mmCIF file of C-alpha atoms in Angstrom:
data_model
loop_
_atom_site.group_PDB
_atom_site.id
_atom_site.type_symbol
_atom_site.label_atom_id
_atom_site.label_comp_id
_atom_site.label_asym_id
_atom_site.label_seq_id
_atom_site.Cartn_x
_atom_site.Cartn_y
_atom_site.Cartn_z
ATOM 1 C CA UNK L 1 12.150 124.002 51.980
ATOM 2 C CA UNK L 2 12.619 124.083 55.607
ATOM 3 C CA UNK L 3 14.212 120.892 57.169
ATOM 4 C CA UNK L 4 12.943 120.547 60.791
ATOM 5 C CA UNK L 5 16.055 118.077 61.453
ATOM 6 C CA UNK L 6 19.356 118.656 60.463
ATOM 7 C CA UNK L 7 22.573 116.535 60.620
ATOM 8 C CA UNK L 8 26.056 118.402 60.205
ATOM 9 C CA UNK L 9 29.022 117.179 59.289
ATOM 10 C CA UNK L 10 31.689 118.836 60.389
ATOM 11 C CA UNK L 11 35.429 118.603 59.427
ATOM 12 C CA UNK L 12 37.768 118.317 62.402
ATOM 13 C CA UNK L 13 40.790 119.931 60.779
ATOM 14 C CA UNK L 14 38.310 122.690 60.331
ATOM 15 C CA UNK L 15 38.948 123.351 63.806
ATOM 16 C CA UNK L 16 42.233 124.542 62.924
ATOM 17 C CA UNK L 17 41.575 127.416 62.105
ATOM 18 C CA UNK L 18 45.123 129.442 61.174
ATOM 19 C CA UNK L 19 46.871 126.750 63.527
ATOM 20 C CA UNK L 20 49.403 123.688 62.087
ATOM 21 C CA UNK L 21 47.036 121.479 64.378
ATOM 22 C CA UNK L 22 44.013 121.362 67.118
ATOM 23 C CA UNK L 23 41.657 123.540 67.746
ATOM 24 C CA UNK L 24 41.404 127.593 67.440
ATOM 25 C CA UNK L 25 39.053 128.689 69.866
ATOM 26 C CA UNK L 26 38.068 131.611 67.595
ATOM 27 C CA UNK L 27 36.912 129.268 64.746
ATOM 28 C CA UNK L 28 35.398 126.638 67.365
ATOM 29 C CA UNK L 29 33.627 130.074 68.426
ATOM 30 C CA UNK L 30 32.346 131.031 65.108
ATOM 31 C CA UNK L 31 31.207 127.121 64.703
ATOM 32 C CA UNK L 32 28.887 128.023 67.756
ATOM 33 C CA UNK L 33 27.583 131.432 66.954
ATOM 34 C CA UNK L 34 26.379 129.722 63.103
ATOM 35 C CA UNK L 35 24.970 126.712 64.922
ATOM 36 C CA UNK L 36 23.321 129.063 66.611
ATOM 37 C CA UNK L 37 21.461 130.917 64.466
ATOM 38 C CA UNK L 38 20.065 128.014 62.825
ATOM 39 C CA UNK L 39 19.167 126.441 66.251
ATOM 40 C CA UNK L 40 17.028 129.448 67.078
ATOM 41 C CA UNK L 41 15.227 128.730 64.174
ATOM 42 C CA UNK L 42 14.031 126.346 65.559
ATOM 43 C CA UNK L 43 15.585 123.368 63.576
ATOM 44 C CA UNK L 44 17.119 120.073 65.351
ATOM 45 C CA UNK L 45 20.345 119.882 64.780
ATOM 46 C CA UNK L 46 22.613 116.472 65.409
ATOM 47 C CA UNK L 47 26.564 117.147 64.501
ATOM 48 C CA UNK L 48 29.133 114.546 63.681
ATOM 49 C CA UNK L 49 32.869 115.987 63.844
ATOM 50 C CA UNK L 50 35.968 114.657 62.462
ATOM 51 C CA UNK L 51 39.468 114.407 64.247
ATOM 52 C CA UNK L 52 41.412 115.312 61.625
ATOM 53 C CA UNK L 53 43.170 118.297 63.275
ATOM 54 C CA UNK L 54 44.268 115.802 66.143
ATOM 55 C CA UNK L 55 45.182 112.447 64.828
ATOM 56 C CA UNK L 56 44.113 110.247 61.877
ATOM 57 C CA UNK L 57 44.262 106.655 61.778
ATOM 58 C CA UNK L 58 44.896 106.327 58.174
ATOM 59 C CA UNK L 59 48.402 108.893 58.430
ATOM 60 C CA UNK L 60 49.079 106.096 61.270
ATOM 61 C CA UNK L 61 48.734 103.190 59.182
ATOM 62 C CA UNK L 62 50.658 104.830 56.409
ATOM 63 C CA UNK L 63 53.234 105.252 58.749
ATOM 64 C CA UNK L 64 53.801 101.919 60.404
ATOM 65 C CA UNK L 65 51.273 101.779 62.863
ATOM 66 C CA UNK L 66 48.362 99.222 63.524
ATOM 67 C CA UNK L 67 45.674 100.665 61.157
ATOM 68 C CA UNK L 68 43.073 99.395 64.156
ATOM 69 C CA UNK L 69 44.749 101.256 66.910
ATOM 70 C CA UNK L 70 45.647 103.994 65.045
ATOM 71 C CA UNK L 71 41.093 104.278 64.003
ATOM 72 C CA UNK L 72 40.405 104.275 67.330
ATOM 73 C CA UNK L 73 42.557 107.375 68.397
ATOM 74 C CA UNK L 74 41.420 108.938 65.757
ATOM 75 C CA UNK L 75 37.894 107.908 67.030
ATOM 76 C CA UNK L 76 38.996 109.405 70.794
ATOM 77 C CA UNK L 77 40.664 112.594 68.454
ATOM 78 C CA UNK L 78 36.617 113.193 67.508
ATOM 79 C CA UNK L 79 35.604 112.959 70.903
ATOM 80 C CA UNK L 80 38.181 115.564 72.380
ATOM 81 C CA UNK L 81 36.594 117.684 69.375
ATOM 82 C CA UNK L 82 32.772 117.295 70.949
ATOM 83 C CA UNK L 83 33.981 117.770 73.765
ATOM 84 C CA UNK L 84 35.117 121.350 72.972
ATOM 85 C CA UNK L 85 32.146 122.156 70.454
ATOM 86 C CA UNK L 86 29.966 121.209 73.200
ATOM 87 C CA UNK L 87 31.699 123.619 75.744
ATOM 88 C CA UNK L 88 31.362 125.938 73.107
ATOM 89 C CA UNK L 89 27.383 126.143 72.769
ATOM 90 C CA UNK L 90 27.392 125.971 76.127
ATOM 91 C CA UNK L 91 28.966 128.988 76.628
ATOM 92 C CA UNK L 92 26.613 130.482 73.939
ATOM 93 C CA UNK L 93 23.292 129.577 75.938
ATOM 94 C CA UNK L 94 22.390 126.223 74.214
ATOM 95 C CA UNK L 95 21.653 122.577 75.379
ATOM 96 C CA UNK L 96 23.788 120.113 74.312
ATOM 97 C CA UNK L 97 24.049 116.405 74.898
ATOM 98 C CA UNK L 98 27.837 114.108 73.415
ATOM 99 C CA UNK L 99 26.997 110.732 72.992
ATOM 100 C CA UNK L 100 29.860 108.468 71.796
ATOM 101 C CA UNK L 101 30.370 105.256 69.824
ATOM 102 C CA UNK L 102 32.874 104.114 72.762
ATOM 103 C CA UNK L 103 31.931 103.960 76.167
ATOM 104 C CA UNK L 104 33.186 106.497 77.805
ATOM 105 C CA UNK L 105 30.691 107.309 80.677
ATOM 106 C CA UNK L 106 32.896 109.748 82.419
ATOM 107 C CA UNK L 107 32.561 112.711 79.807
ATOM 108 C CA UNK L 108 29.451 111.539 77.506
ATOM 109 C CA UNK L 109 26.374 109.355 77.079
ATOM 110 C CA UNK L 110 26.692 106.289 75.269
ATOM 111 C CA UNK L 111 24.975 106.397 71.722
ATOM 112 C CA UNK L 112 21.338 105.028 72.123
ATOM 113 C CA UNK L 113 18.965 106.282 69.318
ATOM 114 C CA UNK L 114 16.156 106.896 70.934
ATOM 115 C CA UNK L 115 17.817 109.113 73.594
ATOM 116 C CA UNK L 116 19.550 111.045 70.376
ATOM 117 C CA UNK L 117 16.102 111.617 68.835
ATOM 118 C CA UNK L 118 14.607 112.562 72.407
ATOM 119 C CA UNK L 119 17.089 114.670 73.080
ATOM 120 C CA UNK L 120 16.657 116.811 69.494
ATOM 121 C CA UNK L 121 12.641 116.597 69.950
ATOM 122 C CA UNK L 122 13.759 118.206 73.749
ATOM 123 C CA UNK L 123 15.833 120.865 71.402
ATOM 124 C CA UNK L 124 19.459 119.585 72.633
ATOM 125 C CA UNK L 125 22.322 119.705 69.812
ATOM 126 C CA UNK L 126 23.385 116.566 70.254
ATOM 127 C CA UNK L 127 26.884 115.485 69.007
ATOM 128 C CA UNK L 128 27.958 112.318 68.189
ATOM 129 C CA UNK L 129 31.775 111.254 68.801
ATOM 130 C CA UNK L 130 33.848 108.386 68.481
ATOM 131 C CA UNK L 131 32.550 107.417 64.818
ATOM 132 C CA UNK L 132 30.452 104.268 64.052
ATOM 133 C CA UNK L 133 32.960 102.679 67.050
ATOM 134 C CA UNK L 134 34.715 100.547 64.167
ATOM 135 C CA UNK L 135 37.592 100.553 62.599
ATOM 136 C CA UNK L 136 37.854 100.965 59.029
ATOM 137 C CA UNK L 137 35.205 103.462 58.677
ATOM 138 C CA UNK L 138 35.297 107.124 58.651
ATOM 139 C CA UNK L 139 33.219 109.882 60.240
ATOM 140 C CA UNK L 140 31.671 110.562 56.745
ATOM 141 C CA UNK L 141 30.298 106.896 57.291
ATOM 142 C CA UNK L 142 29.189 107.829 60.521
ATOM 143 C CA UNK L 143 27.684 111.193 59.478
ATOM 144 C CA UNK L 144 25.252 109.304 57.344
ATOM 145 C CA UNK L 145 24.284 106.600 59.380
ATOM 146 C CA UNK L 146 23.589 108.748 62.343
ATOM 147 C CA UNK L 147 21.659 110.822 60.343
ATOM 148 C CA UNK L 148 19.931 107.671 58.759
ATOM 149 C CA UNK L 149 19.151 106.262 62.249
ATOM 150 C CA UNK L 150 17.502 110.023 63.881
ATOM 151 C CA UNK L 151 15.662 110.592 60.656
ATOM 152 C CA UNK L 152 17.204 113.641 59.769
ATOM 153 C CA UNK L 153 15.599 116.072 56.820
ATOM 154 C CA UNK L 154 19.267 116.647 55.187
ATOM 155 C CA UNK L 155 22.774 115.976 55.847
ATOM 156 C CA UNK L 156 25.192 119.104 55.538
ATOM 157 C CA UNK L 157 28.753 118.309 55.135
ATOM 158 C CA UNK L 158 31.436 121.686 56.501
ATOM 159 C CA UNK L 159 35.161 121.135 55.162
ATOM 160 C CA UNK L 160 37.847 122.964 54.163
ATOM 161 C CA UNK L 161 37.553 122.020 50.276
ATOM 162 C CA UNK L 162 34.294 123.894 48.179
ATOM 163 C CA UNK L 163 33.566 120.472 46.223
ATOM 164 C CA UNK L 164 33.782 116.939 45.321
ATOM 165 C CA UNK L 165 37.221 116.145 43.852
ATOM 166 C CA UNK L 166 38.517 113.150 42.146
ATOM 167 C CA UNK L 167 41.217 113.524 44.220
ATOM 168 C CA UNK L 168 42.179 115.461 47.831
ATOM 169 C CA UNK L 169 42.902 119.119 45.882
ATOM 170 C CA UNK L 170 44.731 119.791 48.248
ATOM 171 C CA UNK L 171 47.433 117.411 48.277
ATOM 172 C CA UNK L 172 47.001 117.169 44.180
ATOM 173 C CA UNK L 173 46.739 120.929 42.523
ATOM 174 C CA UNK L 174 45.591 118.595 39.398
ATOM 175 C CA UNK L 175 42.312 117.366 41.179
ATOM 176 C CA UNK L 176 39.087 117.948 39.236
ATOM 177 C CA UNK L 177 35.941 119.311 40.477
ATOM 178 C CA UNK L 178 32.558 118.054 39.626
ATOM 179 C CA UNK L 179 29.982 120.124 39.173
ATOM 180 C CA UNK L 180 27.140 117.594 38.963
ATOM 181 C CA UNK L 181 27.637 114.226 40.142
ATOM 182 C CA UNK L 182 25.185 111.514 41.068
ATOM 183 C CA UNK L 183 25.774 108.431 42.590
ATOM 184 C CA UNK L 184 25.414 106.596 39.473
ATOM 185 C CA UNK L 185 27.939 108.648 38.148
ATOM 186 C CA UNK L 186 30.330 107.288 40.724
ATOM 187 C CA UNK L 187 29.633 103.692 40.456
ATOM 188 C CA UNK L 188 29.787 103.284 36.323
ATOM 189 C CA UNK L 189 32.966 105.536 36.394
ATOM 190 C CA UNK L 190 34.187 103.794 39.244
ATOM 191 C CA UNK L 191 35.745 106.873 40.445
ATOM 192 C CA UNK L 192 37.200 107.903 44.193
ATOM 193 C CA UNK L 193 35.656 110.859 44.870
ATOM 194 C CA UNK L 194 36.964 113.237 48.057
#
């Protein structure tokens, strides 16, 4: 099936690359050059990208600070990240539009949903920073509520992990992997999937 609307999901520690923390421009490049060939396929594409390799309000929280302040820098973390994806299409030829959660007029366009979906009929990438603009909720949360509100085909989620764990395998080498899983599955089993 060929989706003519895509929404990707893409992990900021991703970024990373080989690096402790921030952003490698060789992986942010090799972001851009796949984005790329599946833009000049001729598919819309809206992206949603973590902050993870900057700053993460939850670490914050865990570590004494306001778990409110500490969700919106990780919100401005994601924006830093669009900002440098979107330098990075740019330099490979494409149109690209940020449009944040938080006001920042300066560097993006405020989120307005009919300007995203304009913007992706006009074949922009457009990227959405800054989350949902809430606290409390993650960029997974806004991944599928952006991609909710431009009616996108599918929803592709990028990280660093090749699954859904019961548990983040990488900070527990006992996680398990599902193979199948539906919703459903989650709810009776009340399990806390990663």
């Amino acid at each position: 099936m060929k989706y003519k609307r895509i929404l990707l999901k893409l992990s900021g520690e991703a970024l990373m690359g080989e690096r402790q923390y921030g952003i490698d421009p060789k992986r942010l490049a090799e972001y851009a050059d796949e984005i790329k060939e599946i833009h000049d396929k001729g598919i819309e594409i809206a992206i949603v990208i973590g902050g993870g390799n900057i700053f993460r309000g939850i670490a914050g929280a865990s570590n004494g600070m306001d778990r409110v302040q500490g969700d919106y820098m990780g919100m401005l973390a994601t924006v830093i990240n669009g900002m440098a994806l979107q330098g990075a299409l740019e330099d490979k030829g494409m149109l690209t539009r940020l449009q944040t959660a938080l006001k920042i007029e300066a560097i993006a366009e405020p989120y307005i949903k009919r300007r995203a979906v304009r913007h992706l009929e006009k074949g922009r990438i457009v990227i959405f920073g800054a989350g949902t603009g809430n606290p409390y909720f993650t960029t997974d949360t806004a991944a599928v509520l952006r991609g909710v509100e431009v009616n996108a085909d599918v929803i592709l989620k990028g990280t660093r992990v090749d699954g859904i764990y019961d548990s983040d395998p990488e900070k527990n080498a006992n996680a398990v992997k599902f193979e199948n899983i539906t919703f459903d599955d989650v709810i009776k089993k009340g399990l806390n999937v990663m």
